XYZ file of C-alpha atoms in Angstrom:
337
model
C 0.000 0.000 0.000
C 2.957 2.253 -0.655
C 1.941 5.841 -1.379
C -1.690 4.860 -0.931
C -3.954 7.796 0.057
C -5.322 5.823 3.028
C -1.818 5.612 4.518
C -1.443 9.368 4.101
C -4.796 9.985 5.792
C -3.788 7.777 8.737
C -0.518 9.674 9.126
C -2.328 13.010 9.041
C -4.867 11.732 11.565
C -2.081 10.756 13.942
C -0.033 13.922 13.481
C -2.839 16.480 13.451
C -5.503 14.949 15.687
C -4.450 12.054 17.907
C -1.090 13.353 19.119
C -2.231 16.956 19.741
C -5.115 15.566 21.834
C -2.740 13.278 23.736
C -0.291 16.128 24.355
C -3.139 18.181 25.806
C -3.225 15.655 28.652
C 0.101 17.065 29.796
C 0.462 20.241 31.840
C 1.440 22.000 28.641
C 1.028 25.570 29.903
C 3.229 24.949 32.947
C 5.874 22.990 31.043
C 6.110 25.637 28.327
C 6.926 28.186 30.985
C 9.236 26.064 33.156
C 10.474 23.157 30.995
C 10.228 24.272 27.378
C 13.242 22.317 26.085
C 11.961 19.013 27.502
C 8.440 19.528 26.142
C 9.694 20.306 22.642
C 12.103 17.358 22.753
C 9.338 15.008 23.890
C 6.969 16.138 21.129
C 9.686 15.806 18.474
C 10.632 12.360 19.799
C 7.025 11.145 19.648
C 6.654 12.111 15.994
C 10.064 10.690 15.052
C 9.200 7.471 16.873
C 5.947 7.140 14.946
C 7.567 7.533 11.536
C 10.419 5.193 12.450
C 7.841 2.507 13.101
C 5.986 3.334 9.892
C 9.162 3.124 7.810
C 10.467 -0.001 9.543
C 7.225 -1.965 8.981
C 7.745 -4.420 11.815
C 4.889 -6.776 10.788
C 6.547 -7.241 7.395
C 9.892 -7.959 9.065
C 8.091 -10.478 11.259
C 6.529 -12.163 8.216
C 10.010 -12.342 6.671
C 11.324 -13.895 9.929
C 13.855 -11.097 10.438
C 13.596 -11.408 14.194
C 17.090 -10.048 14.913
C 16.312 -6.777 13.134
C 13.095 -6.437 15.124
C 14.868 -7.019 18.445
C 17.665 -4.573 17.548
C 15.221 -1.860 16.484
C 13.049 -2.210 19.584
C 16.155 -2.298 21.753
C 17.497 0.915 20.218
C 14.151 2.705 20.539
C 13.743 1.557 24.162
C 17.304 2.737 24.890
C 16.653 6.163 23.392
C 13.408 6.368 25.385
C 15.290 5.507 28.583
C 17.921 8.159 27.841
C 15.140 10.707 27.409
C 14.092 10.071 31.015
C 17.439 11.545 32.096
C 16.736 14.830 30.360
C 18.142 17.488 32.732
C 15.780 19.455 34.904
C 15.874 23.267 34.691
C 18.395 24.707 37.168
C 15.771 26.718 39.038
C 13.696 23.580 39.640
C 16.604 21.654 41.176
C 16.651 24.047 44.118
C 13.215 22.710 45.153
C 12.712 20.093 47.825
C 14.413 16.816 46.894
C 11.141 14.910 47.178
C 9.438 17.356 44.839
C 12.274 16.934 42.330
C 12.009 13.149 42.536
C 8.234 13.339 42.101
C 8.612 15.517 39.014
C 11.236 13.154 37.578
C 8.956 10.214 38.239
C 6.066 11.959 36.461
C 8.321 12.781 33.509
C 9.517 9.172 33.290
C 5.967 7.848 33.354
C 4.942 10.382 30.716
C 7.794 9.423 28.398
C 7.102 5.704 28.670
C 3.360 6.297 28.337
C 3.886 8.073 25.024
C 6.348 5.374 23.923
C 3.751 2.659 24.533
C 0.932 4.672 22.958
C 2.914 5.391 19.776
C 4.266 1.830 19.607
C 0.812 0.282 19.955
C -0.863 2.638 17.503
C 1.912 2.305 14.901
C 2.026 -1.479 15.103
C -1.765 -1.733 14.894
C -1.863 0.468 11.800
C 1.063 -1.273 10.127
C -0.344 -4.708 10.952
C -3.637 -3.711 9.312
C -1.821 -2.438 6.246
C 0.267 -5.628 6.052
C -2.864 -7.770 6.174
C -4.335 -5.746 3.312
C -1.076 -6.141 1.383
C -1.208 -9.899 1.846
C -4.845 -10.041 0.734
C -4.184 -7.914 -2.351
C -1.102 -9.968 -3.185
C -3.072 -13.220 -2.984
C -5.825 -11.742 -5.140
C -3.297 -10.696 -7.783
C -1.705 -14.150 -7.775
C -5.128 -15.795 -8.017
C -6.152 -13.488 -10.869
C -2.971 -14.306 -12.798
C -3.510 -18.011 -12.139
C -7.088 -17.813 -13.391
C -5.976 -15.921 -16.480
C -3.348 -18.563 -17.233
C -5.858 -21.385 -16.731
C -8.390 -19.714 -19.026
C -5.740 -19.325 -21.710
C -4.863 -23.012 -21.343
C -8.481 -24.169 -21.629
C -9.068 -21.990 -24.692
C -5.884 -23.336 -26.268
C -7.174 -26.879 -25.698
C -10.592 -26.091 -27.180
C -9.251 -24.764 -30.500
C -7.285 -27.896 -31.528
C -10.238 -30.047 -30.437
C -12.580 -28.052 -32.664
C -10.143 -28.015 -35.588
C -9.638 -31.775 -35.459
C -13.377 -32.467 -35.623
C -14.028 -29.910 -38.358
C -11.153 -31.138 -40.516
C -12.643 -34.614 -40.277
C -15.865 -33.177 -41.697
C -14.032 -31.503 -44.586
C -12.020 -34.642 -45.235
C -15.226 -36.679 -45.524
C -16.651 -34.186 -48.055
C -13.478 -34.309 -50.131
C -13.441 -38.118 -50.173
C -17.070 -38.264 -51.218
C -16.477 -35.797 -54.044
C -19.383 -33.695 -52.813
C -20.231 -30.539 -54.752
C -20.627 -28.886 -51.341
C -16.890 -29.073 -50.645
C -16.082 -25.567 -51.913
C -18.895 -24.023 -49.882
C -17.710 -25.948 -46.821
C -14.189 -24.541 -47.135
C -15.561 -21.003 -47.448
C -17.567 -21.444 -44.254
C -14.606 -23.062 -42.538
C -12.350 -20.104 -43.375
C -14.963 -17.758 -41.857
C -15.007 -19.853 -38.698
C -11.201 -19.740 -38.501
C -11.209 -15.963 -38.819
C -13.642 -15.766 -35.914
C -11.577 -18.134 -33.762
C -8.335 -16.263 -34.134
C -9.797 -12.773 -34.049
C -11.338 -13.594 -30.661
C -8.471 -15.684 -29.283
C -7.341 -12.963 -26.873
C -10.827 -11.813 -25.809
C -12.219 -12.875 -22.463
C -15.759 -11.808 -23.401
C -17.504 -11.012 -26.672
C -21.052 -9.868 -27.604
C -23.529 -12.744 -27.638
C -24.545 -11.972 -31.235
C -20.998 -12.779 -32.417
C -21.016 -16.146 -30.668
C -24.462 -16.932 -32.092
C -23.288 -16.048 -35.604
C -20.303 -18.351 -35.112
C -22.568 -21.226 -34.000
C -24.823 -20.580 -37.003
C -21.826 -20.856 -39.371
C -20.751 -24.064 -37.702
C -24.279 -25.519 -38.016
C -24.377 -24.570 -41.710
C -21.021 -26.286 -42.198
C -22.293 -29.466 -40.564
C -25.469 -29.445 -42.654
C -23.337 -29.698 -45.785
C -22.205 -33.184 -44.823
C -25.596 -34.390 -43.543
C -28.358 -35.910 -45.644
C -32.122 -35.589 -45.258
C -32.261 -38.073 -42.372
C -30.814 -35.557 -39.902
C -32.811 -32.414 -39.305
C -31.295 -29.449 -37.476
C -33.389 -26.855 -35.657
C -31.494 -23.793 -34.467
C -33.642 -21.291 -32.542
C -32.222 -17.961 -31.367
C -34.043 -15.414 -29.213
C -31.625 -12.578 -28.575
C -33.179 -9.440 -27.095
C -29.774 -7.893 -26.458
C -26.990 -8.982 -28.783
C -24.372 -7.041 -26.812
C -24.640 -9.236 -23.718
C -21.045 -10.329 -22.979
C -20.280 -14.055 -22.923
C -17.013 -16.031 -23.229
C -16.043 -16.881 -26.825
C -16.393 -20.522 -27.930
C -18.125 -21.500 -24.702
C -20.918 -23.338 -26.581
C -19.044 -25.122 -29.348
C -18.280 -28.274 -27.325
C -21.967 -29.005 -26.758
C -22.861 -28.242 -30.370
C -20.078 -30.532 -31.587
C -21.273 -33.346 -29.360
C -24.843 -32.923 -30.567
C -23.729 -33.462 -34.164
C -21.193 -36.143 -33.301
C -23.591 -38.357 -31.362
C -26.977 -37.161 -32.640
C -26.701 -37.409 -36.430
C -27.370 -40.374 -38.689
C -27.035 -41.138 -42.394
C -29.832 -43.727 -42.502
C -32.234 -43.045 -39.592
C -34.477 -40.022 -39.149
C -33.377 -37.866 -36.215
C -33.465 -34.239 -35.092
C -30.894 -32.030 -33.425
C -32.397 -29.069 -31.567
C -30.402 -26.047 -30.448
C -31.811 -23.104 -28.498
C -30.000 -19.865 -27.590
C -31.674 -17.085 -25.583
C -30.100 -13.933 -24.197
C -31.203 -10.777 -22.423
C -29.613 -8.337 -19.982
C -29.864 -10.744 -17.029
C -29.751 -14.313 -18.324
C -28.044 -16.326 -21.056
C -29.654 -19.701 -21.830
C -28.354 -22.452 -24.106
C -29.988 -25.853 -24.668
C -29.340 -28.829 -26.899
C -31.404 -31.937 -27.446
C -30.560 -34.896 -29.655
C -31.314 -38.583 -29.977
C -28.276 -40.756 -29.223
C -27.568 -42.220 -32.658
C -23.900 -43.018 -32.013
C -22.776 -44.536 -28.732
C -19.549 -42.991 -27.429
C -16.729 -45.508 -27.130
C -15.648 -43.939 -23.857
C -17.816 -42.677 -21.052
C -18.129 -38.890 -21.173
C -17.123 -36.621 -24.046
C -13.424 -36.052 -23.461
C -11.797 -32.828 -22.384
C -14.289 -30.483 -24.071
C -17.032 -30.472 -21.445
C -14.521 -30.618 -18.587
C -12.760 -27.535 -19.968
C -16.078 -25.760 -20.394
C -16.979 -26.381 -16.757
C -13.606 -25.073 -15.601
C -13.936 -21.926 -17.706
C -17.432 -21.310 -16.362
C -16.257 -21.822 -12.785
C -13.461 -19.300 -13.256
C -15.592 -16.719 -15.041
C -18.968 -17.185 -13.286
C -18.391 -18.735 -9.848
C -21.797 -19.360 -8.307
C -23.580 -17.708 -11.249
C -24.106 -20.565 -13.663
C -25.772 -23.970 -13.870
C -24.762 -26.667 -16.345
C -26.974 -29.737 -16.523
C -26.530 -32.776 -18.768
C -28.860 -35.748 -18.695
C -29.883 -38.749 -20.765
C -33.371 -40.241 -20.732
C -35.220 -42.509 -23.184
C -32.378 -42.291 -25.669
C -32.413 -38.477 -25.684
C -29.383 -36.472 -24.540
C -29.996 -32.945 -23.232
C -27.765 -30.075 -22.184
C -28.928 -26.942 -20.385
C -26.597 -24.058 -19.595
C -27.776 -20.952 -17.718
C -25.516 -17.994 -16.976
C -26.605 -15.102 -14.781
C -25.026 -12.170 -16.591
C -25.339 -9.698 -13.712
C -24.642 -10.448 -10.081
C -27.620 -9.868 -7.840
C-alpha cells in the first residue's frame, strides 16, 4: 500500500488529531513556561518514533522472519526512550525540595514511557492492518494471474479439439467428391477468422457467438443428408450481452457427433436465448452413435472449468440422458444480484 492515500490519511490523523489531543493531557502551559526544552524534545521524539515505526514496517519484518532486526530496532528505541528520562531538569527547579524533584522526575519518566507505549501500539496496529491488506491484495493478484493462465490453457485446448473435428468433416466431403466441398471450405475459413480474431478476448457480444454457431451448423449441414434435421432457434433481445467466446461449441459438436445419422431419421435441436440478465443455451438430440468412452473427453470438462473461473456461483450446467435423448442446459446469470 505504498503511497496509498489511506496511509497518508492515517498519518495526518495521527499527526494532526491524535497526538495533539494526547499532548493536551500534559500540563502543557506549565511545562512551556518552566520546561520548554523538555516539552519540545518530547513532542519531536514522539513524531520521530511514529515515523520510524511506519518506515520499519515491523509486521513485514516479522513475516520475513527477520527477528534479529526487530529485536535490535526495539532495543534501540527503548534505549533512546530511557535516555530521554534523564533529560536534565531546569536549574531553578533543582533548588526545590528533593522529594518534589524526585516526584517531578517520576512523572516525567511515566509520561515518556506512556507516550512510547501509545505510539508503539498505535503504529504497530496500523502497520499490521496495512500488512494484512497487502497480503490479501497480493493473494488476489496471484489468483487473478492463475485464473488468467488457466483460461488461456483451456481456450488453447478447445481450438485444436474443434479443428480436429471440423477437418474430419471436410475430409469426408473431399473423399465423397461432394459438390458442397467448396462451400464448406468457405464457411470453414470464416469460422477460422472468428476463432483467431477472438483468441485474446475474455468476453464477446452474444450476437458474435451466435453467428459463429450458425456458421458451424451450416457447415455441418453440408455433410448431412435428409435423415438428420437441425433446428437452431435464437431469441436474442440484447446482442451485446457479454459471454465467453467458444463457450458453446463443445456441446454443439457433441450434438452433431452423437446425434446425427445417415440412414435413420433424427433431429438435433439447439436453443440460444439472451437478455440483460440471463443467457440460456440448450441442446437436445437422440443418441444415434454410442460414445466408445464414457463422457465426451476434455471439451465439457474444460467448459466447466472456464465457467467456474468466469462465473463462480452464477451458472448452472446440466446434462442428462433419458429414453435415448441427450440434453444439455446451460444458464448464466449475466449480472450479479
